Amino acid sequence: MDNTLTATHLHLKVGARQLIEDVSLTLTCGERVALIGPNGAGKSTLLRLLTGYLPTASGECSLAGRALSQWSPAALSRHRAVMLQHTQPGFDWPVEAIVAMGRAPWGQKGERDIVQQVLALTGCDALRGRRYTTLSGGEQQRVQLARSLAQLWRDDAPEGWLFLDEPTSALDLYHQQQLLRLLKRLTQKGKLHVCAVLHDLNLAALWADRILLLHNGKLVAQGAPGAVIQRAVIAKWYGADVLVGEHPGGDAPQVFLSA
């Protein structure tokens, strides 16, 4: 299978407001991409277009050379998984059942073993047996990540396209670090692509291979972290007075707010 997901001249307008305007990009397996931008830039909307959750007003998204609209829901769900910013299933199931929901496109074959593997991989073993509604916001985020990975699980590893909307927003420092390290390790095998909306520019700079910067629905900058996380770029598109330096532990830019 062609290992790219391509968006060509995407547009989306709701009423008089242009939410996404002429966005084109290509995503490749084995790559980690961070979507950044100020509030209201269109990051979550673009994520929904790229995953087929929203239809475009014009333009096209294609996976493996085929438009998303031509994929059946079941087939598409076996190749891409989405972790939304807020997910409430509407029923009070135990953690294992929530994670097992990710296996719905595949049927029940091997479900129990896969759920066990994914719980261990994501550090959710300690949550086994807990009811989902009793979990903290951060614990729920970790369980939703496990569900998304279970959805893409093939031959002892996830494969395909994983889209995450602010996956670290409710996590403490330790779990932020563990989540991003895990996603980095999984993508290095070359069969998984991760595209994540991140508000924390420093996390994006440390983790991503490529950063896409949106502003008012337009893709205004993209490239390696060092090419996008620059003082002039951040000041222009965020309107914030910042300083940009280098991370002391490696070759990654870091952003500091000016006093």
mmCIF file of N, CA and C in Angstrom, residues 146-190:
data_model
loop_
_atom_site.group_PDB
_atom_site.id
_atom_site.type_symbol
_atom_site.label_atom_id
_atom_site.label_comp_id
_atom_site.label_asym_id
_atom_site.label_seq_id
_atom_site.Cartn_x
_atom_site.Cartn_y
_atom_site.Cartn_z
ATOM 1 N N ALA A 146 -4.612 4.351 24.474
ATOM 2 C CA ALA A 146 -4.551 2.894 24.373
ATOM 3 C C ALA A 146 -5.623 2.371 23.410
ATOM 4 N N ARG A 147 -6.830 2.927 23.488
ATOM 5 C CA ARG A 147 -7.897 2.524 22.567
ATOM 6 C C ARG A 147 -7.503 2.790 21.123
ATOM 7 N N SER A 148 -6.910 3.953 20.871
ATOM 8 C CA SER A 148 -6.517 4.321 19.508
ATOM 9 C C SER A 148 -5.416 3.407 18.977
ATOM 10 N N LEU A 149 -4.454 3.068 19.823
ATOM 11 C CA LEU A 149 -3.392 2.159 19.397
ATOM 12 C C LEU A 149 -3.942 0.757 19.146
ATOM 13 N N ALA A 150 -4.879 0.326 19.976
ATOM 14 C CA ALA A 150 -5.494 -0.990 19.766
ATOM 15 C C ALA A 150 -6.191 -1.050 18.410
ATOM 16 N N GLN A 151 -6.753 0.059 17.987
ATOM 17 C CA GLN A 151 -7.460 0.103 16.704
ATOM 18 C C GLN A 151 -6.526 -0.149 15.531
ATOM 19 N N LEU A 152 -5.263 0.243 15.664
ATOM 20 C CA LEU A 152 -4.293 0.113 14.575
ATOM 21 C C LEU A 152 -3.380 -1.097 14.754
ATOM 22 N N TRP A 153 -3.659 -1.931 15.753
ATOM 23 C CA TRP A 153 -2.723 -2.997 16.123
ATOM 24 C C TRP A 153 -2.721 -4.133 15.100
ATOM 25 N N ARG A 154 -1.510 -4.427 14.577
ATOM 26 C CA ARG A 154 -1.309 -5.543 13.657
ATOM 27 C C ARG A 154 0.033 -6.179 13.972
ATOM 28 N N ASP A 155 0.061 -7.464 14.138
ATOM 29 C CA ASP A 155 1.321 -8.186 14.325
ATOM 30 C C ASP A 155 2.199 -7.553 15.399
ATOM 31 N N ASP A 156 1.612 -7.345 16.564
ATOM 32 C CA ASP A 156 2.342 -6.893 17.755
ATOM 33 C C ASP A 156 2.818 -5.444 17.702
ATOM 34 N N ALA A 157 2.232 -4.623 16.835
ATOM 35 C CA ALA A 157 2.598 -3.196 16.791
ATOM 36 C C ALA A 157 1.515 -2.433 16.037
ATOM 37 N N PRO A 158 1.372 -1.131 16.323
ATOM 38 C CA PRO A 158 0.397 -0.339 15.568
ATOM 39 C C PRO A 158 0.939 0.019 14.188
ATOM 40 N N GLU A 159 0.032 0.082 13.234
ATOM 41 C CA GLU A 159 0.413 0.387 11.856
ATOM 42 C C GLU A 159 -0.663 1.255 11.223
ATOM 43 N N GLY A 160 -0.265 2.356 10.606
ATOM 44 C CA GLY A 160 -1.224 3.229 9.943
ATOM 45 C C GLY A 160 -1.058 4.667 10.382
ATOM 46 N N TRP A 161 -2.185 5.386 10.457
ATOM 47 C CA TRP A 161 -2.173 6.817 10.762
ATOM 48 C C TRP A 161 -2.909 7.075 12.069
ATOM 49 N N LEU A 162 -2.210 7.705 13.000
ATOM 50 C CA LEU A 162 -2.762 8.007 14.310
ATOM 51 C C LEU A 162 -2.853 9.528 14.451
ATOM 52 N N PHE A 163 -4.066 10.031 14.682
ATOM 53 C CA PHE A 163 -4.311 11.464 14.814
ATOM 54 C C PHE A 163 -4.741 11.759 16.246
ATOM 55 N N LEU A 164 -4.071 12.713 16.877
ATOM 56 C CA LEU A 164 -4.304 13.026 18.280
ATOM 57 C C LEU A 164 -4.560 14.516 18.446
ATOM 58 N N ASP A 165 -5.648 14.847 19.123
ATOM 59 C CA ASP A 165 -5.991 16.250 19.352
ATOM 60 C C ASP A 165 -5.663 16.601 20.807
ATOM 61 N N GLU A 166 -4.575 17.309 21.008
ATOM 62 C CA GLU A 166 -4.098 17.725 22.329
ATOM 63 C C GLU A 166 -3.982 16.536 23.299
ATOM 64 N N PRO A 167 -3.171 15.545 22.959
ATOM 65 C CA PRO A 167 -3.098 14.333 23.776
ATOM 66 C C PRO A 167 -2.406 14.524 25.121
ATOM 67 N N THR A 168 -1.707 15.637 25.312
ATOM 68 C CA THR A 168 -0.977 15.865 26.566
ATOM 69 C C THR A 168 -1.643 16.902 27.459
ATOM 70 N N SER A 169 -2.810 17.408 27.066
ATOM 71 C CA SER A 169 -3.383 18.574 27.763
ATOM 72 C C SER A 169 -3.699 18.308 29.225
ATOM 73 N N ALA A 170 -4.036 17.065 29.597
ATOM 74 C CA ALA A 170 -4.402 16.759 30.984
ATOM 75 C C ALA A 170 -3.340 15.937 31.703
ATOM 76 N N LEU A 171 -2.183 15.745 31.069
ATOM 77 C CA LEU A 171 -1.157 14.875 31.634
ATOM 78 C C LEU A 171 -0.152 15.652 32.473
ATOM 79 N N ASP A 172 0.347 15.012 33.525
ATOM 80 C CA ASP A 172 1.428 15.603 34.304
ATOM 81 C C ASP A 172 2.747 15.449 33.535
ATOM 82 N N LEU A 173 3.820 16.018 34.064
ATOM 83 C CA LEU A 173 5.094 16.025 33.343
ATOM 84 C C LEU A 173 5.572 14.621 33.006
ATOM 85 N N TYR A 174 5.484 13.721 33.979
ATOM 86 C CA TYR A 174 5.962 12.359 33.750
ATOM 87 C C TYR A 174 5.213 11.703 32.599
ATOM 88 N N HIS A 175 3.882 11.804 32.609
ATOM 89 C CA HIS A 175 3.092 11.121 31.585
ATOM 90 C C HIS A 175 3.174 11.820 30.231
ATOM 91 N N GLN A 176 3.405 13.132 30.215
ATOM 92 C CA GLN A 176 3.692 13.807 28.950
ATOM 93 C C GLN A 176 4.948 13.208 28.328
ATOM 94 N N GLN A 177 5.977 13.115 29.126
ATOM 95 C CA GLN A 177 7.252 12.586 28.641
ATOM 96 C C GLN A 177 7.107 11.141 28.160
ATOM 97 N N GLN A 178 6.419 10.311 28.953
ATOM 98 C CA GLN A 178 6.261 8.910 28.590
ATOM 99 C C GLN A 178 5.451 8.745 27.319
ATOM 100 N N LEU A 179 4.389 9.546 27.164
ATOM 101 C CA LEU A 179 3.564 9.453 25.967
ATOM 102 C C LEU A 179 4.365 9.820 24.723
ATOM 103 N N LEU A 180 5.087 10.916 24.776
ATOM 104 C CA LEU A 180 5.832 11.356 23.594
ATOM 105 C C LEU A 180 6.994 10.421 23.280
ATOM 106 N N ARG A 181 7.632 9.876 24.313
ATOM 107 C CA ARG A 181 8.687 8.893 24.075
ATOM 108 C C ARG A 181 8.131 7.622 23.434
ATOM 109 N N LEU A 182 6.962 7.195 23.904
ATOM 110 C CA LEU A 182 6.333 6.013 23.327
ATOM 111 C C LEU A 182 6.002 6.230 21.860
ATOM 112 N N LEU A 183 5.401 7.369 21.529
ATOM 113 C CA LEU A 183 5.036 7.636 20.131
ATOM 114 C C LEU A 183 6.275 7.742 19.251
ATOM 115 N N LYS A 184 7.337 8.290 19.790
ATOM 116 C CA LYS A 184 8.589 8.371 19.020
ATOM 117 C C LYS A 184 9.121 6.977 18.734
ATOM 118 N N ARG A 185 9.103 6.123 19.745
ATOM 119 C CA ARG A 185 9.617 4.762 19.575
ATOM 120 C C ARG A 185 8.781 3.987 18.566
ATOM 121 N N LEU A 186 7.469 4.139 18.629
ATOM 122 C CA LEU A 186 6.590 3.402 17.721
ATOM 123 C C LEU A 186 6.741 3.865 16.274
ATOM 124 N N THR A 187 6.916 5.158 16.062
ATOM 125 C CA THR A 187 7.049 5.658 14.682
ATOM 126 C C THR A 187 8.393 5.291 14.073
ATOM 127 N N GLN A 188 9.398 5.079 14.902
ATOM 128 C CA GLN A 188 10.724 4.748 14.371
ATOM 129 C C GLN A 188 10.753 3.400 13.664
ATOM 130 N N LYS A 189 9.734 2.588 13.884
ATOM 131 C CA LYS A 189 9.643 1.308 13.180
ATOM 132 C C LYS A 189 9.182 1.496 11.737
ATOM 133 N N GLY A 190 8.696 2.704 11.403
ATOM 134 C CA GLY A 190 8.389 3.038 10.023
ATOM 135 C C GLY A 190 7.002 2.702 9.524
#
